[in-house]
Amino acid sequence: MSVEVQIDSGVATVTINRPERKNAITMAMRGEFQQVFESLQDNDDVRVIVLTGAGGDFAAGADVGEMGQGGVRGNSIKARTLHRMVRSVAHTNKPVIAAVEGVCIGVAFALALASDFIICAENARFQFAFRHIGLAMDGAAGWLLERHVGIMRAKEIAYSGRFVSGTEAVSLGFALESVPAGGVLARAQEMAATFANAPTIALSQIKRQFDAAPGQTLADALEFEFAVQALMTWTDDFREGTTAFKEKRKPAYTGA
C-alpha cells in the first residue's frame, strides 16, 4: 500500500508513502487514498485524522509521468478520481490535520487545504506549479486557497507558481502553526489527541456549520443551528458535558 494507516487512541495517522518520488500521487494511489478516508469516516474508533507524507515530504502532487495520456476519456477518468480523493478529505465529518514537511505541491497542496488545519515545518514549501507545465488548477485548488487568503493573494500564488514557506503560510493564514523541521508530526498528533478526547458528534456538527456557512444567509445559518442544537441535546456527550460542568470535574466523552 502506498497510503498507510495507523490508529492509536482514536487518532488515525494516514501517511502518503512513496518517498522515492517525493510521494508523487499515482492513479492507483488516488483510489487507495479515497478508500482509506471513506473507511475512516465509518470507523467509530477513529475520532480525528492526521494526514502526512513519508520521508520528509508531504507530497509532490500528481505524478507527472502519468499526465497527458489516455486521450479525452482517459484524462476525464483521471480528473474524476482526483476529485473523489479531494472530496474524501473535505467531506469527512471528523477533524483532519495536515502535517506538512518538505514539498507540498499541486493537488497535495489542495489536499492540505481541504483539511481542517495545517501544521507545517518552518521551511516547508507549498506550491501551485500548474503554470510551469501549462495547466489550469485542479483539485479545487483556487477555491480552497481563496477561502483562506483572499482572491488577490490566491491569484498571485497561482499565477507566479512560486514556493510559499511554512513561515509565510502562517502569516498568510492558510496554515495554523509552523514548527522547526522534524517536529511537525509530533505537534499535529499532540493537537489530534485533544480532539480525540472531545465530544465527537459536537465537533462533527460544528464542522458542518462552518462548511455550510459560505453559502448561507444569516437566516439560513440560524435555522441550521436550530436543527443541530435540538439534535445535540439528545447525545450522551451533551449530558456528560453538562453534568461534569455542574460537578466541577473533567468530562469523559464517549463520542455518542
Short mmCIF file of C-alpha atoms in Angstrom, two decimals:
data_model
loop_
_atom_site.label_atom_id
_atom_site.label_comp_id
_atom_site.label_asym_id
_atom_site.label_seq_id
_atom_site.Cartn_x
_atom_site.Cartn_y
_atom_site.Cartn_z
CA MET A 1 0.00 0.00 0.00
CA SER A 2 1.24 3.47 -0.88
CA VAL A 3 -1.25 5.03 1.54
CA GLU A 4 -0.73 3.66 5.02
CA VAL A 5 -2.87 3.96 8.18
CA GLN A 6 -2.06 3.62 11.85
CA ILE A 7 -4.73 4.03 14.54
CA ASP A 8 -3.89 4.79 18.15
CA SER A 9 -6.17 6.12 20.90
CA GLY A 10 -8.75 7.49 18.48
CA VAL A 11 -6.18 9.15 16.17
CA ALA A 12 -5.71 7.75 12.65
CA THR A 13 -2.43 8.77 11.01
CA VAL A 14 -2.63 8.49 7.21
CA THR A 15 0.77 8.51 5.50
CA ILE A 16 1.33 9.01 1.77
CA ASN A 17 4.19 6.56 1.36
CA ARG A 18 6.17 6.84 -1.86
CA PRO A 19 9.27 8.66 -0.60
CA GLU A 20 11.49 7.67 -3.54
CA ARG A 21 9.34 10.00 -5.70
CA LYS A 22 8.63 12.60 -3.02
CA ASN A 23 5.25 10.90 -2.53
CA ALA A 24 4.01 11.91 -6.00
CA ILE A 25 0.46 10.58 -6.26
CA THR A 26 -0.30 7.97 -8.94
CA MET A 27 -3.70 6.94 -10.28
CA ALA A 28 -3.61 3.80 -8.15
CA MET A 29 -2.82 5.86 -5.06
CA ARG A 30 -5.84 8.10 -5.70
CA GLY A 31 -8.12 5.09 -5.34
CA GLU A 32 -6.27 3.89 -2.23
CA PHE A 33 -6.47 7.34 -0.70
CA GLN A 34 -10.23 7.62 -1.25
CA GLN A 35 -10.85 4.13 0.16
CA VAL A 36 -8.76 4.89 3.24
CA PHE A 37 -10.60 8.11 4.07
CA GLU A 38 -14.01 6.58 3.45
CA SER A 39 -13.18 3.65 5.74
CA LEU A 40 -12.01 6.03 8.47
CA GLN A 41 -15.21 8.02 8.10
CA ASP A 42 -17.19 4.90 9.02
CA ASN A 43 -14.86 3.72 11.79
CA ASP A 44 -16.22 4.67 15.22
CA ASP A 45 -12.81 4.00 16.79
CA VAL A 46 -11.39 6.93 14.81
CA ARG A 47 -12.20 10.39 16.11
CA VAL A 48 -9.58 12.52 14.34
CA ILE A 49 -7.28 12.07 11.32
CA VAL A 50 -3.70 13.26 10.78
CA LEU A 51 -2.57 13.35 7.13
CA THR A 52 1.16 13.36 6.38
CA GLY A 53 3.85 12.12 3.99
CA ALA A 54 6.80 9.77 4.37
CA GLY A 55 10.49 10.57 4.03
CA GLY A 56 10.46 14.24 4.90
CA ASP A 57 7.99 15.43 2.24
CA PHE A 58 4.22 15.79 2.24
CA ALA A 59 3.75 15.11 -1.49
CA ALA A 60 4.95 16.46 -4.82
CA GLY A 61 1.45 16.47 -6.31
CA ALA A 62 0.17 14.20 -9.08
CA ASP A 63 2.75 12.01 -10.80
CA VAL A 64 3.71 13.99 -13.92
CA GLY A 65 4.71 10.77 -15.67
CA GLU A 66 1.03 9.78 -15.90
CA MET A 67 -0.17 13.12 -17.26
CA GLY A 68 -1.33 13.68 -20.84
CA GLN A 69 -2.03 10.01 -21.59
CA GLY A 70 -5.29 8.30 -22.46
CA GLY A 71 -7.00 10.94 -24.56
CA VAL A 72 -10.15 12.80 -23.53
CA ARG A 73 -11.77 9.75 -21.89
CA GLY A 74 -8.66 8.73 -20.01
CA ASN A 75 -7.95 12.23 -18.77
CA SER A 76 -11.58 12.64 -17.71
CA ILE A 77 -11.30 9.48 -15.59
CA LYS A 78 -8.09 10.81 -14.04
CA ALA A 79 -9.80 14.09 -13.17
CA ARG A 80 -12.77 12.31 -11.57
CA THR A 81 -10.56 10.08 -9.44
CA LEU A 82 -8.61 13.15 -8.31
CA HIS A 83 -11.86 14.92 -7.43
CA ARG A 84 -13.07 11.96 -5.38
CA MET A 85 -9.77 11.99 -3.50
CA VAL A 86 -10.16 15.67 -2.57
CA ARG A 87 -13.80 15.19 -1.61
CA SER A 88 -12.89 12.28 0.66
CA VAL A 89 -10.85 14.70 2.76
CA ALA A 90 -13.13 17.73 2.56
CA HIS A 91 -16.34 15.81 3.27
CA THR A 92 -15.25 13.69 6.22
CA ASN A 93 -17.07 14.84 9.35
CA LYS A 94 -14.01 14.20 11.55
CA PRO A 95 -11.29 16.77 12.20
CA VAL A 96 -8.40 16.42 9.74
CA ILE A 97 -4.95 17.85 10.47
CA ALA A 98 -2.40 18.02 7.65
CA ALA A 99 1.17 17.66 8.96
CA VAL A 100 3.36 19.15 6.22
CA GLU A 101 7.13 18.72 5.93
CA GLY A 102 9.15 19.37 2.77
CA VAL A 103 7.31 19.86 -0.51
CA CYS A 104 3.53 20.21 -0.76
CA ILE A 105 2.75 20.81 -4.42
CA GLY A 106 -0.30 20.86 -6.69
CA VAL A 107 -3.09 18.51 -5.66
CA ALA A 108 -1.18 17.69 -2.46
CA PHE A 109 -1.43 21.39 -1.56
CA ALA A 110 -5.16 21.16 -2.30
CA LEU A 111 -5.48 18.11 -0.01
CA ALA A 112 -3.77 20.02 2.79
CA LEU A 113 -6.12 22.98 2.28
CA ALA A 114 -9.12 20.61 2.29
CA SER A 115 -8.09 19.57 5.80
CA ASP A 116 -9.31 21.49 8.84
CA PHE A 117 -5.83 22.55 9.94
CA ILE A 118 -2.32 22.68 8.53
CA ILE A 119 0.65 22.27 10.87
CA CYS A 120 3.85 22.74 8.87
CA ALA A 121 7.60 22.95 9.12
CA GLU A 122 9.02 26.45 9.00
CA ASN A 123 10.91 25.51 5.85
CA ALA A 124 8.04 23.61 4.20
CA ARG A 125 7.49 24.52 0.55
CA PHE A 126 3.94 24.96 -0.72
CA GLN A 127 3.44 25.50 -4.44
CA PHE A 128 0.80 25.51 -7.14
CA ALA A 129 3.08 24.69 -10.07
CA PHE A 130 0.37 24.36 -12.70
CA ARG A 131 1.59 27.32 -14.75
CA HIS A 132 5.03 25.68 -15.05
CA ILE A 133 3.58 22.76 -17.01
CA GLY A 134 0.87 24.67 -18.90
CA LEU A 135 -2.13 23.52 -16.88
CA ALA A 136 -5.05 25.18 -15.15
CA MET A 137 -5.51 24.33 -11.48
CA ASP A 138 -7.05 21.06 -10.33
CA GLY A 139 -8.32 19.65 -7.05
CA ALA A 140 -10.38 22.84 -6.45
CA ALA A 141 -7.03 24.47 -5.63
CA GLY A 142 -8.11 28.05 -6.32
CA TRP A 143 -11.40 27.72 -4.45
CA LEU A 144 -9.69 26.23 -1.42
CA LEU A 145 -6.83 28.75 -1.29
CA GLU A 146 -9.04 31.79 -1.87
CA ARG A 147 -11.12 30.90 1.21
CA HIS A 148 -8.02 31.39 3.37
CA VAL A 149 -6.04 34.22 1.80
CA GLY A 150 -8.45 36.22 -0.38
CA ILE A 151 -8.69 36.24 -4.15
CA MET A 152 -5.84 38.66 -4.92
CA ARG A 153 -3.22 36.78 -2.89
CA ALA A 154 -4.50 33.43 -4.17
CA LYS A 155 -4.08 34.63 -7.75
CA GLU A 156 -0.56 35.86 -7.03
CA ILE A 157 0.46 32.45 -5.65
CA ALA A 158 -1.14 30.59 -8.58
CA TYR A 159 -0.05 32.98 -11.36
CA SER A 160 3.56 33.09 -10.16
CA GLY A 161 3.86 29.39 -9.34
CA ARG A 162 6.27 30.37 -6.57
CA PHE A 163 7.08 28.49 -3.39
CA VAL A 164 5.49 29.63 -0.12
CA SER A 165 7.43 28.73 3.01
CA GLY A 166 5.81 27.33 6.13
CA THR A 167 6.55 30.56 7.95
CA GLU A 168 4.83 32.61 5.23
CA ALA A 169 1.93 30.15 5.13
CA VAL A 170 1.15 31.01 8.76
CA SER A 171 1.42 34.75 8.11
CA LEU A 172 -0.95 34.42 5.12
CA GLY A 173 -3.43 32.42 7.19
CA PHE A 174 -3.66 29.09 5.40
CA ALA A 175 -1.51 27.27 7.95
CA LEU A 176 -2.23 27.34 11.67
CA GLU A 177 1.30 26.86 13.03
CA SER A 178 4.86 26.40 11.80
CA VAL A 179 7.39 24.49 13.86
CA PRO A 180 11.03 23.51 13.35
CA ALA A 181 11.62 20.75 10.80
CA GLY A 182 11.30 17.32 12.33
CA GLY A 183 8.69 18.35 14.88
CA VAL A 184 5.63 18.63 12.68
CA LEU A 185 4.08 15.18 13.07
CA ALA A 186 4.54 15.21 16.85
CA ARG A 187 2.83 18.60 17.09
CA ALA A 188 -0.02 17.50 14.82
CA GLN A 189 -0.56 14.34 16.87
CA GLU A 190 -0.47 16.36 20.08
CA MET A 191 -3.24 18.55 18.69
CA ALA A 192 -5.13 15.49 17.42
CA ALA A 193 -5.12 13.96 20.90
CA THR A 194 -7.09 16.92 22.23
CA PHE A 195 -9.76 16.35 19.56
CA ALA A 196 -9.81 12.60 20.20
CA ASN A 197 -10.89 13.35 23.77
CA ALA A 198 -13.54 15.86 22.68
CA PRO A 199 -17.28 15.28 22.10
CA THR A 200 -17.12 13.71 18.64
CA ILE A 201 -20.65 14.44 17.45
CA ALA A 202 -20.39 18.06 18.59
CA LEU A 203 -17.19 18.58 16.59
CA SER A 204 -18.75 16.96 13.52
CA GLN A 205 -21.74 19.29 13.69
CA ILE A 206 -19.56 22.35 14.27
CA LYS A 207 -17.62 21.32 11.17
CA ARG A 208 -20.89 21.06 9.21
CA GLN A 209 -21.81 24.57 10.33
CA PHE A 210 -18.52 26.01 9.09
CA ASP A 211 -18.75 24.10 5.80
CA ALA A 212 -22.27 25.34 5.14
CA ALA A 213 -21.65 28.95 6.18
CA PRO A 214 -20.23 30.37 2.89
CA GLY A 215 -23.47 29.58 1.03
CA GLN A 216 -25.85 30.68 3.78
CA THR A 217 -27.63 33.86 4.71
CA LEU A 218 -27.85 34.77 8.40
CA ALA A 219 -31.38 33.35 8.43
CA ASP A 220 -30.14 30.10 6.88
CA ALA A 221 -27.37 29.81 9.48
CA LEU A 222 -29.79 30.33 12.36
CA GLU A 223 -32.23 27.72 11.00
CA PHE A 224 -29.40 25.22 10.56
CA GLU A 225 -28.24 25.96 14.10
CA PHE A 226 -31.78 25.45 15.40
CA ALA A 227 -31.96 21.94 13.95
CA VAL A 228 -28.44 20.99 15.02
CA GLN A 229 -28.80 22.18 18.62
CA ALA A 230 -32.02 20.24 19.09
CA LEU A 231 -30.24 17.10 17.92
CA MET A 232 -27.22 17.69 20.16
CA THR A 233 -29.25 17.84 23.37
CA TRP A 234 -30.05 14.13 22.91
CA THR A 235 -26.42 12.98 22.85
CA ASP A 236 -24.67 11.21 25.71
CA ASP A 237 -21.78 13.65 25.38
CA PHE A 238 -24.07 16.63 25.96
CA ARG A 239 -25.42 15.04 29.13
CA GLU A 240 -21.88 14.19 30.26
CA GLY A 241 -20.58 17.68 29.47
CA THR A 242 -23.32 19.49 31.36
CA THR A 243 -23.15 17.06 34.31
CA ALA A 244 -19.35 17.40 34.53
CA PHE A 245 -19.66 21.19 34.45
CA LYS A 246 -22.12 21.14 37.37
CA GLU A 247 -19.95 18.68 39.30
CA LYS A 248 -16.80 20.72 38.57
CA ARG A 249 -14.91 17.78 37.03
CA LYS A 250 -13.34 16.94 33.70
CA PRO A 251 -15.85 15.35 31.31
CA ALA A 252 -15.27 11.84 29.94
CA TYR A 253 -16.69 11.93 26.42
CA THR A 254 -17.51 8.69 24.60
CA GLY A 255 -18.39 10.11 21.19
CA ALA A 256 -22.04 9.06 21.50
#
